[in-house]
Amino acid sequence: MADKRSFPTGVGVDEARSRIVEIATERMLPAEHVTLEAAGGRVLAIDICAPFDVPGFVNSAMDGFAVRAEDLPASAEKPFRLLGQIFAGGDMAPEVLTDTCVRVTTGAPLPRGADTVVMKENTRADGEHILIAPGTASAANVRPAGEDYATGDLALKRGMRLTPARVGVIASFGFAEVKVARRPRAVLFTTGDELVAPGKPLGFGHIYDSNRFSLGGLLQQHDVALLRHARLRDDPIVLRDALLRAGADADIIFSSGGVSAGEADFLPRLLAEIGEVYFWKVRMRPGMPFLFGKIGGALLFALPGNPVSGVATFLSLVKPALQAMSGAESRGAALRARLRQAIRKRHARTEFQRARLECDAGGILWATPLEKQGSGMLRGVAEADALVVLPEAVSEFAAGHVVDVLPLPGWPG
Ligand code: AMP
Ligand code: MG
């Protein structure tokens, strides 16, 4: 048996996270081209500059009439001869001359000679003429070329996650494809002799495998490409074969269960034998038995089987690794809230409590921890908006204390 002491155990959460990010950063995923239809949610692998001015031509910001500013009436309504019209996407319009106008719609190129658009609402028709009321400023309702992006502007930075608006910007530059980080290919194992797939009958002492979905869903939400899932028995030979195979074709292996110190917890020993353990056990609650290692070409995140432990370790330790591997910009602990009630922590680990979030009328975000905090109770996660982080150095938290918040998928809705 390999020496279990040859790797660190009982590391702090911050130390565990830095080590994970350090190792994950060395395994940056290569870039690939995807079509814009498939680009949403992916991480941009290059900087994107505007290849031309957007908009590309001076155009009307309103439906109305294009005129020369110098002809605008100072006090009384004034007639302008209507020369023609140009709609968005339409053909060339006649040139606007003294005291004439051309009908335009929003987005139409501004006709030659014109420099101002009078809103339709400030005009009325009178035979061949359009009567224009005073009040329109010189150059009003005209969008200059390049007012959104000028040629060469740095528009999107490498590492940005592609939101719908960012994909829209890329489309506005005329690109049909974009270079993004390849998604990590992952294998998920849920392990335990007691586990049964939903839809099948339960035997004595059996439970349904909920982690396959609570963890699998988190992977999906975090842009991980799941190569396969397997439900495995607590059998070292089965585990060994499955791990070796996954180490040959995955970037990341996620396992749930079998990583504590029980009789049927084979993972730590097995991994020390056929792979490498970077560390085992983190000073956190829930989630203490978490193990981080590698096998073949894959990083291995062995999450404890307790449903809440899996979620807490995923959000605090796995998510930063996924960001590092795809080169995603990290916002760190971007979200904080005040505790609605006092908490006394009875242990010296970092605690992740399930909480509801609510923003008051003054703009303060409040976190109310839920009553059911057991690490086996998925209900706590299902009813929560976020996990609040109670750091290990502090044991008394007064009401109003500001804590870091890890939002759960689905919040704020
Ligand atoms: P373990 O980490 O294997 O010691 O499991 C800890 C607890 O989590 C036990 O009560 C298991 O029955 C439970 N558990 C393990 N895997 C799963 C799973 N996939 N779905 C639901 N509960 C699980
Ligand atoms: Mg187990």
CSV table of C-alpha atoms and ligand atoms in Angstrom, one decimal:
chain,number,residue,atom,x,y,z
A,1,MET,CA,0.0,0.0,0.0
A,2,ALA,CA,1.3,3.5,-0.9
A,3,ASP,CA,2.1,5.8,1.9
A,4,LYS,CA,-0.9,8.0,2.6
A,5,ARG,CA,1.2,10.5,4.3
A,6,SER,CA,3.2,11.4,1.2
A,7,PHE,CA,0.7,14.1,0.3
A,8,PRO,CA,-0.7,17.0,2.4
A,9,THR,CA,-3.9,16.4,4.3
A,10,GLY,CA,-6.1,18.8,6.2
A,11,VAL,CA,-5.3,21.9,4.1
A,12,GLY,CA,-7.2,25.2,4.5
A,13,VAL,CA,-9.8,26.1,1.8
A,14,ASP,CA,-7.8,29.1,0.5
A,15,GLU,CA,-4.6,27.0,0.2
A,16,ALA,CA,-6.5,24.2,-1.4
A,17,ARG,CA,-8.0,26.6,-4.0
A,18,SER,CA,-4.7,28.2,-4.8
A,19,ARG,CA,-3.0,24.8,-5.3
A,20,ILE,CA,-5.9,23.7,-7.6
A,21,VAL,CA,-5.8,26.9,-9.6
A,22,GLU,CA,-2.0,26.7,-9.9
A,23,ILE,CA,-2.2,23.2,-11.3
A,24,ALA,CA,-5.2,23.8,-13.5
A,25,THR,CA,-3.5,26.9,-15.0
A,26,GLU,CA,-0.8,24.6,-16.3
A,27,ARG,CA,-3.5,22.7,-18.2
A,28,MET,CA,-5.0,25.4,-20.2
A,29,LEU,CA,-7.4,24.0,-22.8
A,30,PRO,CA,-6.6,24.5,-26.4
A,31,ALA,CA,-8.7,26.9,-28.5
A,32,GLU,CA,-11.2,25.9,-31.2
A,33,HIS,CA,-13.5,27.6,-33.6
A,34,VAL,CA,-17.2,27.5,-33.1
A,35,THR,CA,-20.1,29.1,-35.0
A,36,LEU,CA,-21.9,32.0,-33.3
A,37,GLU,CA,-24.9,29.7,-32.8
A,38,ALA,CA,-22.8,27.6,-30.5
A,39,ALA,CA,-20.7,30.4,-28.9
A,40,GLY,CA,-23.0,31.4,-26.1
A,41,GLY,CA,-21.5,30.8,-22.6
A,42,ARG,CA,-18.1,29.9,-24.0
A,43,VAL,CA,-14.8,31.6,-23.0
A,44,LEU,CA,-13.2,33.8,-25.7
A,45,ALA,CA,-9.7,32.7,-26.5
A,46,ILE,CA,-8.5,35.8,-28.4
A,47,ASP,CA,-9.0,39.6,-28.2
A,48,ILE,CA,-11.4,40.9,-30.8
A,49,CYS,CA,-11.0,44.4,-32.3
A,50,ALA,CA,-13.6,46.1,-34.5
A,51,PRO,CA,-12.6,45.4,-38.2
A,52,PHE,CA,-14.5,48.5,-39.3
A,53,ASP,CA,-16.7,51.3,-37.9
A,54,VAL,CA,-19.9,50.2,-36.4
A,55,PRO,CA,-22.3,51.6,-37.5
A,56,GLY,CA,-20.5,51.6,-40.9
A,57,PHE,CA,-22.3,54.7,-42.2
A,58,VAL,CA,-24.0,57.8,-40.9
A,59,ASN,CA,-27.7,56.9,-40.4
A,60,SER,CA,-30.9,58.1,-38.9
A,61,ALA,CA,-31.8,57.3,-35.3
A,62,MET,CA,-35.5,58.1,-35.9
A,63,ASP,CA,-38.3,57.7,-38.3
A,64,GLY,CA,-38.7,61.2,-39.8
A,65,PHE,CA,-37.3,63.6,-42.3
A,66,ALA,CA,-33.7,64.4,-43.2
A,67,VAL,CA,-33.0,68.0,-43.6
A,68,ARG,CA,-30.1,70.6,-43.6
A,69,ALA,CA,-29.7,72.1,-40.1
A,70,GLU,CA,-29.3,75.5,-41.5
A,71,ASP,CA,-32.8,75.4,-43.0
A,72,LEU,CA,-34.5,74.5,-39.7
A,73,PRO,CA,-37.3,76.9,-38.6
A,74,ALA,CA,-36.4,79.3,-35.8
A,75,SER,CA,-39.9,80.1,-34.5
A,76,ALA,CA,-42.8,79.2,-36.8
A,77,GLU,CA,-43.7,76.0,-38.6
A,78,LYS,CA,-42.0,75.9,-42.1
A,79,PRO,CA,-42.7,73.9,-45.3
A,80,PHE,CA,-40.0,71.7,-46.8
A,81,ARG,CA,-40.5,70.1,-50.3
A,82,LEU,CA,-40.4,66.3,-50.1
A,83,LEU,CA,-37.9,64.9,-52.6
A,84,GLY,CA,-38.3,61.2,-51.9
A,85,GLN,CA,-37.6,58.6,-49.3
A,86,ILE,CA,-35.1,56.1,-48.1
A,87,PHE,CA,-35.9,53.3,-45.7
A,88,ALA,CA,-33.4,51.1,-43.8
A,89,GLY,CA,-31.9,48.8,-46.4
A,90,GLY,CA,-33.4,50.8,-49.2
A,91,ASP,CA,-31.9,52.3,-52.4
A,92,MET,CA,-30.0,55.6,-52.8
A,93,ALA,CA,-32.0,58.7,-51.9
A,94,PRO,CA,-32.0,62.1,-53.7
A,95,GLU,CA,-29.6,64.7,-52.4
A,96,VAL,CA,-31.2,67.1,-49.8
A,97,LEU,CA,-31.0,70.7,-51.0
A,98,THR,CA,-32.1,74.0,-49.5
A,99,ASP,CA,-35.6,73.8,-47.9
A,100,THR,CA,-36.2,70.2,-49.0
A,101,CYS,CA,-36.4,67.0,-47.1
A,102,VAL,CA,-36.3,63.2,-47.6
A,103,ARG,CA,-38.4,60.8,-45.6
A,104,VAL,CA,-36.2,58.3,-43.6
A,105,THR,CA,-36.7,55.4,-41.3
A,106,THR,CA,-34.5,54.4,-38.4
A,107,GLY,CA,-31.3,52.9,-39.6
A,108,ALA,CA,-31.5,54.4,-43.1
A,109,PRO,CA,-28.3,55.9,-44.5
A,110,LEU,CA,-28.5,59.7,-44.2
A,111,PRO,CA,-29.1,61.2,-47.6
A,112,ARG,CA,-26.4,63.4,-49.1
A,113,GLY,CA,-26.6,67.0,-48.1
A,114,ALA,CA,-28.6,66.3,-44.9
A,115,ASP,CA,-27.1,66.5,-41.4
A,116,THR,CA,-30.2,66.4,-39.2
A,117,VAL,CA,-33.3,64.3,-38.8
A,118,VAL,CA,-36.6,65.8,-37.6
A,119,MET,CA,-38.8,63.3,-35.8
A,120,LYS,CA,-42.0,62.3,-37.6
A,121,GLU,CA,-43.9,63.5,-34.5
A,122,ASN,CA,-42.7,67.1,-35.1
A,123,THR,CA,-44.0,67.2,-38.6
A,124,ARG,CA,-47.2,67.1,-40.6
A,125,ALA,CA,-47.9,66.5,-44.3
A,126,ASP,CA,-49.3,69.2,-46.5
A,127,GLY,CA,-49.6,68.1,-50.2
A,128,GLU,CA,-46.1,68.0,-51.7
A,129,HIS,CA,-44.6,69.6,-48.6
A,130,ILE,CA,-43.8,68.5,-45.1
A,131,LEU,CA,-44.5,71.2,-42.4
A,132,ILE,CA,-41.7,71.1,-39.8
A,133,ALA,CA,-42.2,72.6,-36.3
A,134,PRO,CA,-39.4,74.4,-34.6
A,135,GLY,CA,-37.5,72.8,-31.8
A,136,THR,CA,-35.1,70.3,-33.5
A,137,ALA,CA,-31.5,70.9,-32.7
A,138,SER,CA,-28.8,70.9,-35.3
A,139,ALA,CA,-27.4,67.3,-36.0
A,140,ALA,CA,-30.2,65.8,-33.9
A,141,ASN,CA,-31.3,62.2,-34.4
A,142,VAL,CA,-28.2,61.3,-36.5
A,143,ARG,CA,-25.9,58.4,-35.6
A,144,PRO,CA,-22.3,59.0,-36.7
A,145,ALA,CA,-20.4,56.2,-38.3
A,146,GLY,CA,-18.3,54.4,-35.7
A,147,GLU,CA,-20.2,55.8,-32.7
A,148,ASP,CA,-20.6,52.2,-31.2
A,149,TYR,CA,-17.1,50.9,-32.2
A,150,ALA,CA,-14.5,52.7,-34.2
A,151,THR,CA,-12.2,50.7,-36.5
A,152,GLY,CA,-9.5,49.0,-34.3
A,153,ASP,CA,-11.3,49.5,-31.0
A,154,LEU,CA,-10.6,46.6,-28.6
A,155,ALA,CA,-14.1,45.3,-28.3
A,156,LEU,CA,-13.9,42.0,-26.4
A,157,LYS,CA,-11.0,40.6,-24.4
A,158,ARG,CA,-9.7,37.1,-24.2
A,159,GLY,CA,-11.0,35.3,-21.2
A,160,MET,CA,-14.5,37.0,-21.4
A,161,ARG,CA,-17.4,34.7,-21.2
A,162,LEU,CA,-19.6,35.1,-24.2
A,163,THR,CA,-22.9,36.6,-23.1
A,164,PRO,CA,-25.7,37.1,-25.7
A,165,ALA,CA,-24.7,40.7,-26.1
A,166,ARG,CA,-21.0,39.8,-26.7
A,167,VAL,CA,-22.0,37.2,-29.3
A,168,GLY,CA,-24.1,40.0,-30.8
A,169,VAL,CA,-21.1,42.3,-31.0
A,170,ILE,CA,-19.1,39.6,-32.8
A,171,ALA,CA,-22.0,39.2,-35.3
A,172,SER,CA,-22.1,43.0,-35.8
A,173,PHE,CA,-18.4,42.7,-37.0
A,174,GLY,CA,-19.5,40.1,-39.6
A,175,PHE,CA,-17.7,37.1,-38.1
A,176,ALA,CA,-19.6,33.9,-38.4
A,177,GLU,CA,-17.2,32.0,-36.1
A,178,VAL,CA,-15.2,32.7,-33.0
A,179,LYS,CA,-12.2,31.2,-31.3
A,180,VAL,CA,-13.0,30.0,-27.8
A,181,ALA,CA,-11.4,27.7,-25.3
A,182,ARG,CA,-12.4,24.1,-25.9
A,183,ARG,CA,-14.7,22.8,-23.2
A,184,PRO,CA,-13.1,20.4,-20.7
A,185,ARG,CA,-14.1,16.8,-21.4
A,186,ALA,CA,-15.2,15.1,-18.3
A,187,VAL,CA,-16.2,11.8,-16.9
A,188,LEU,CA,-18.5,11.6,-13.9
A,189,PHE,CA,-18.5,8.7,-11.5
A,190,THR,CA,-21.1,8.3,-8.8
A,191,THR,CA,-19.8,5.5,-6.5
A,192,GLY,CA,-21.6,3.5,-3.8
A,193,ASP,CA,-23.1,0.0,-3.4
A,194,GLU,CA,-26.3,1.7,-2.2
A,195,LEU,CA,-26.9,3.7,-5.4
A,196,VAL,CA,-29.8,2.9,-7.7
A,197,ALA,CA,-30.8,4.8,-10.9
A,198,PRO,CA,-34.1,6.7,-10.7
A,199,GLY,CA,-36.9,4.6,-12.3
A,200,LYS,CA,-35.6,1.3,-10.9
A,201,PRO,CA,-36.9,-0.4,-7.7
A,202,LEU,CA,-35.0,0.2,-4.5
A,203,GLY,CA,-33.7,-2.7,-2.5
A,204,PHE,CA,-33.0,-2.8,1.3
A,205,GLY,CA,-30.7,0.1,2.3
A,206,HIS,CA,-30.6,1.4,-1.2
A,207,ILE,CA,-31.0,5.1,-2.2
A,208,TYR,CA,-31.5,6.8,-5.5
A,209,ASP,CA,-28.4,8.3,-7.1
A,210,SER,CA,-29.2,12.0,-6.8
A,211,ASN,CA,-25.6,13.3,-7.2
A,212,ARG,CA,-25.6,12.1,-10.8
A,213,PHE,CA,-28.1,14.9,-11.4
A,214,SER,CA,-27.1,17.5,-8.8
A,215,LEU,CA,-23.5,17.3,-9.8
A,216,GLY,CA,-24.1,16.5,-13.4
A,217,GLY,CA,-26.3,19.6,-13.7
A,218,LEU,CA,-23.6,21.8,-12.1
A,219,LEU,CA,-21.1,20.5,-14.7
A,220,GLN,CA,-23.5,21.3,-17.5
A,221,GLN,CA,-24.1,24.8,-16.1
A,222,HIS,CA,-20.3,25.3,-16.0
A,223,ASP,CA,-19.8,24.4,-19.6
A,224,VAL,CA,-18.2,21.0,-19.0
A,225,ALA,CA,-18.6,18.5,-21.8
A,226,LEU,CA,-19.6,15.2,-20.2
A,227,LEU,CA,-18.1,12.3,-22.1
A,228,ARG,CA,-20.0,9.8,-19.9
A,229,HIS,CA,-21.4,9.0,-16.5
A,230,ALA,CA,-21.0,5.7,-14.8
A,231,ARG,CA,-22.5,4.5,-11.5
A,232,LEU,CA,-19.9,2.3,-9.9
A,233,ARG,CA,-19.9,-0.2,-7.0
A,234,ASP,CA,-17.5,0.1,-4.1
A,235,ASP,CA,-15.2,-2.3,-5.6
A,236,PRO,CA,-11.5,-1.4,-6.0
A,237,ILE,CA,-11.1,-3.4,-9.2
A,238,VAL,CA,-14.1,-1.8,-10.8
A,239,LEU,CA,-13.0,1.7,-9.6
A,240,ARG,CA,-9.4,1.1,-10.8
A,241,ASP,CA,-10.5,0.1,-14.3
A,242,ALA,CA,-12.9,3.0,-14.6
A,243,LEU,CA,-10.3,5.5,-13.4
A,244,LEU,CA,-7.6,4.3,-15.7
A,245,ARG,CA,-9.9,4.4,-18.7
A,246,ALA,CA,-11.1,7.9,-17.8
A,247,GLY,CA,-7.5,9.0,-17.3
A,248,ALA,CA,-6.9,8.1,-20.9
A,249,ASP,CA,-9.7,10.1,-22.5
A,250,ALA,CA,-10.8,12.9,-20.1
A,251,ASP,CA,-9.4,16.3,-19.1
A,252,ILE,CA,-11.2,16.0,-15.8
A,253,ILE,CA,-12.6,13.2,-13.7
A,254,PHE,CA,-15.3,13.9,-11.2
A,255,SER,CA,-16.1,11.2,-8.7
A,256,SER,CA,-18.6,11.3,-5.9
A,257,GLY,CA,-18.4,9.1,-2.8
A,258,GLY,CA,-15.9,6.6,-1.5
A,259,VAL,CA,-13.3,9.2,-0.6
A,260,SER,CA,-13.7,9.3,3.3
A,261,ALA,CA,-12.0,7.0,5.7
A,262,GLY,CA,-14.6,4.2,5.8
A,263,GLU,CA,-14.0,0.5,5.0
A,264,ALA,CA,-15.5,0.9,1.5
A,265,ASP,CA,-13.7,4.2,0.7
A,266,PHE,CA,-11.1,3.0,-1.7
A,267,LEU,CA,-10.3,6.1,-3.7
A,268,PRO,CA,-7.4,7.7,-1.7
A,269,ARG,CA,-5.4,4.5,-1.6
A,270,LEU,CA,-6.2,3.5,-5.1
A,271,LEU,CA,-5.3,6.9,-6.5
A,272,ALA,CA,-2.0,7.0,-4.6
A,273,GLU,CA,-1.2,3.7,-6.3
A,274,ILE,CA,-2.3,4.4,-9.9
A,275,GLY,CA,-2.1,8.2,-10.1
A,276,GLU,CA,-1.0,11.0,-7.9
A,277,VAL,CA,-2.7,12.7,-4.9
A,278,TYR,CA,-2.0,16.4,-4.6
A,279,PHE,CA,-3.9,16.6,-1.3
A,280,TRP,CA,-6.6,14.9,0.6
A,281,LYS,CA,-9.0,16.5,3.1
A,282,VAL,CA,-9.8,20.2,3.3
A,283,ARG,CA,-10.7,22.1,6.5
A,284,MET,CA,-14.2,22.8,5.4
A,285,ARG,CA,-17.7,21.7,6.4
A,286,PRO,CA,-19.3,20.1,4.6
A,287,GLY,CA,-16.8,18.6,2.2
A,288,MET,CA,-13.9,17.7,4.4
A,289,PRO,CA,-12.9,14.4,2.6
A,290,PHE,CA,-12.4,16.2,-0.8
A,291,LEU,CA,-9.4,14.8,-2.7
A,292,PHE,CA,-7.5,16.4,-5.5
A,293,GLY,CA,-5.2,14.4,-7.7
A,294,LYS,CA,-4.5,13.3,-11.2
A,295,ILE,CA,-4.6,10.1,-13.2
A,296,GLY,CA,-3.2,9.6,-16.7
A,297,GLY,CA,-3.9,12.9,-18.5
A,298,ALA,CA,-6.8,13.9,-16.3
A,299,LEU,CA,-7.2,15.9,-13.1
A,300,LEU,CA,-9.3,14.2,-10.6
A,301,PHE,CA,-11.7,15.9,-8.2
A,302,ALA,CA,-13.0,13.3,-5.8
A,303,LEU,CA,-16.0,14.8,-4.1
A,304,PRO,CA,-17.5,13.4,-0.9
A,305,GLY,CA,-20.8,11.5,-1.5
A,306,ASN,CA,-23.0,13.6,0.8
A,307,PRO,CA,-25.1,15.6,-1.6
A,308,VAL,CA,-24.4,19.0,0.0
A,309,SER,CA,-20.7,18.3,0.3
A,310,GLY,CA,-20.6,17.7,-3.4
A,311,VAL,CA,-22.2,21.1,-4.1
A,312,ALA,CA,-20.0,23.0,-1.6
A,313,THR,CA,-16.7,21.5,-2.9
A,314,PHE,CA,-17.8,22.1,-6.5
A,315,LEU,CA,-18.6,25.8,-6.0
A,316,SER,CA,-15.6,26.5,-3.8
A,317,LEU,CA,-12.9,24.3,-5.3
A,318,VAL,CA,-13.9,22.9,-8.7
A,319,LYS,CA,-15.3,26.0,-10.3
A,320,PRO,CA,-12.1,28.0,-9.9
A,321,ALA,CA,-10.3,25.1,-11.6
A,322,LEU,CA,-12.7,25.1,-14.5
A,323,GLN,CA,-12.2,28.9,-14.9
A,324,ALA,CA,-8.4,28.5,-14.8
A,325,MET,CA,-8.4,25.8,-17.4
A,326,SER,CA,-10.5,27.7,-19.9
A,327,GLY,CA,-8.6,31.0,-19.2
A,328,ALA,CA,-11.8,32.6,-18.0
A,329,GLU,CA,-11.5,35.9,-16.2
A,330,SER,CA,-12.2,35.3,-12.6
A,331,ARG,CA,-14.1,37.8,-10.5
A,332,GLY,CA,-13.1,36.1,-7.2
A,333,ALA,CA,-15.6,36.5,-4.4
A,334,ALA,CA,-17.6,39.1,-6.2
A,335,LEU,CA,-20.7,38.8,-4.1
A,336,ARG,CA,-21.2,39.6,-0.4
A,337,ALA,CA,-24.2,39.8,1.9
A,338,ARG,CA,-25.0,40.6,5.5
A,339,LEU,CA,-26.1,37.8,7.8
A,340,ARG,CA,-29.7,38.2,8.9
A,341,GLN,CA,-29.1,36.5,12.2
A,342,ALA,CA,-26.1,35.8,14.5
A,343,ILE,CA,-24.3,32.4,14.0
A,344,ARG,CA,-22.0,30.6,16.4
A,345,LYS,CA,-19.7,28.2,14.6
A,346,ARG,CA,-18.7,25.2,16.8
A,347,HIS,CA,-15.7,24.0,14.9
A,348,ALA,CA,-12.5,25.4,13.4
A,349,ARG,CA,-13.2,24.8,9.8
A,350,THR,CA,-14.6,27.0,7.0
A,351,GLU,CA,-18.3,26.4,6.9
A,352,PHE,CA,-20.6,26.7,3.9
A,353,GLN,CA,-24.1,27.3,5.0
A,354,ARG,CA,-27.2,27.2,2.7
A,355,ALA,CA,-29.0,30.5,2.7
A,356,ARG,CA,-31.7,32.5,1.1
A,357,LEU,CA,-30.8,35.9,-0.3
A,358,GLU,CA,-32.9,39.0,-0.4
A,359,CYS,CA,-32.2,42.5,-1.3
A,360,ASP,CA,-33.8,45.2,0.9
A,361,ALA,CA,-35.2,48.5,-0.3
A,362,GLY,CA,-31.9,50.2,0.6
A,363,GLY,CA,-30.0,47.9,-1.7
A,364,ILE,CA,-28.4,45.8,1.0
A,365,LEU,CA,-28.2,42.1,0.3
A,366,TRP,CA,-29.2,39.9,3.3
A,367,ALA,CA,-28.5,36.2,3.7
A,368,THR,CA,-30.8,34.1,5.9
A,369,PRO,CA,-29.3,30.7,6.7
A,370,LEU,CA,-31.8,27.8,6.4
A,371,GLU,CA,-32.7,25.6,9.3
A,372,LYS,CA,-31.8,22.3,7.7
A,373,GLN,CA,-28.0,22.4,7.4
A,374,GLY,CA,-27.2,18.7,7.4
A,375,SER,CA,-24.6,17.7,4.8
A,376,GLY,CA,-26.9,14.8,3.7
A,377,MET,CA,-29.9,17.0,3.2
A,378,LEU,CA,-30.2,18.0,-0.5
A,379,ARG,CA,-33.3,20.0,0.6
A,380,GLY,CA,-31.1,22.7,2.0
A,381,VAL,CA,-29.5,23.2,-1.4
A,382,ALA,CA,-32.8,22.9,-3.2
A,383,GLU,CA,-34.4,25.7,-1.1
A,384,ALA,CA,-31.3,27.9,-1.0
A,385,ASP,CA,-30.2,30.7,-3.2
A,386,ALA,CA,-26.5,30.5,-2.2
A,387,LEU,CA,-23.9,29.2,0.1
A,388,VAL,CA,-22.5,31.7,2.6
A,389,VAL,CA,-18.9,31.3,3.6
A,390,LEU,CA,-18.1,31.4,7.3
A,391,PRO,CA,-14.3,31.5,7.4
A,392,GLU,CA,-12.3,29.3,9.8
A,393,ALA,CA,-10.7,32.0,11.8
A,394,VAL,CA,-14.0,33.4,13.1
A,395,SER,CA,-16.5,31.5,15.3
A,396,GLU,CA,-18.9,34.3,16.4
A,397,PHE,CA,-20.8,36.0,13.6
A,398,ALA,CA,-23.1,38.8,14.7
A,399,ALA,CA,-26.3,39.7,12.8
A,400,GLY,CA,-25.2,42.1,10.0
A,401,HIS,CA,-21.7,40.5,9.6
A,402,VAL,CA,-20.6,40.6,6.0
A,403,VAL,CA,-19.9,37.3,4.5
A,404,ASP,CA,-18.8,36.0,1.0
A,405,VAL,CA,-21.6,34.4,-0.9
A,406,LEU,CA,-21.4,31.7,-3.6
A,407,PRO,CA,-24.6,31.9,-5.6
A,408,LEU,CA,-26.3,28.6,-6.6
A,409,PRO,CA,-27.5,28.2,-10.2
A,410,GLY,CA,-30.9,29.7,-10.5
A,411,TRP,CA,-30.2,32.8,-8.5
A,412,PRO,CA,-31.2,35.6,-9.0
A,413,GLY,CA,-33.6,33.9,-11.4
B,1,AMP,P1,-19.6,8.5,1.0
B,1,AMP,O1,-18.9,9.8,0.7
B,1,AMP,O2,-19.4,7.4,-0.1
B,1,AMP,O3,-19.2,8.0,2.4
B,1,AMP,O4,-21.1,8.8,1.1
B,1,AMP,C1,-21.6,9.7,2.1
B,1,AMP,C2,-23.1,9.7,2.1
B,1,AMP,O5,-23.6,10.2,0.8
B,1,AMP,C3,-23.7,8.4,2.3
B,1,AMP,O6,-24.9,8.6,3.1
B,1,AMP,C4,-24.1,8.0,0.9
B,1,AMP,O7,-25.2,7.1,0.8
B,1,AMP,C5,-24.5,9.3,0.3
B,1,AMP,N1,-24.3,9.3,-1.2
B,1,AMP,C6,-23.2,8.9,-1.8
B,1,AMP,N2,-23.3,8.9,-3.1
B,1,AMP,C7,-24.5,9.4,-3.4
B,1,AMP,C8,-25.2,9.8,-4.6
B,1,AMP,N3,-24.7,9.6,-5.8
B,1,AMP,N4,-26.5,10.3,-4.4
B,1,AMP,C9,-27.0,10.5,-3.2
B,1,AMP,N5,-26.4,10.2,-2.1
B,1,AMP,C10,-25.2,9.7,-2.1
B,2,MG,MG,-19.9,5.4,-0.1
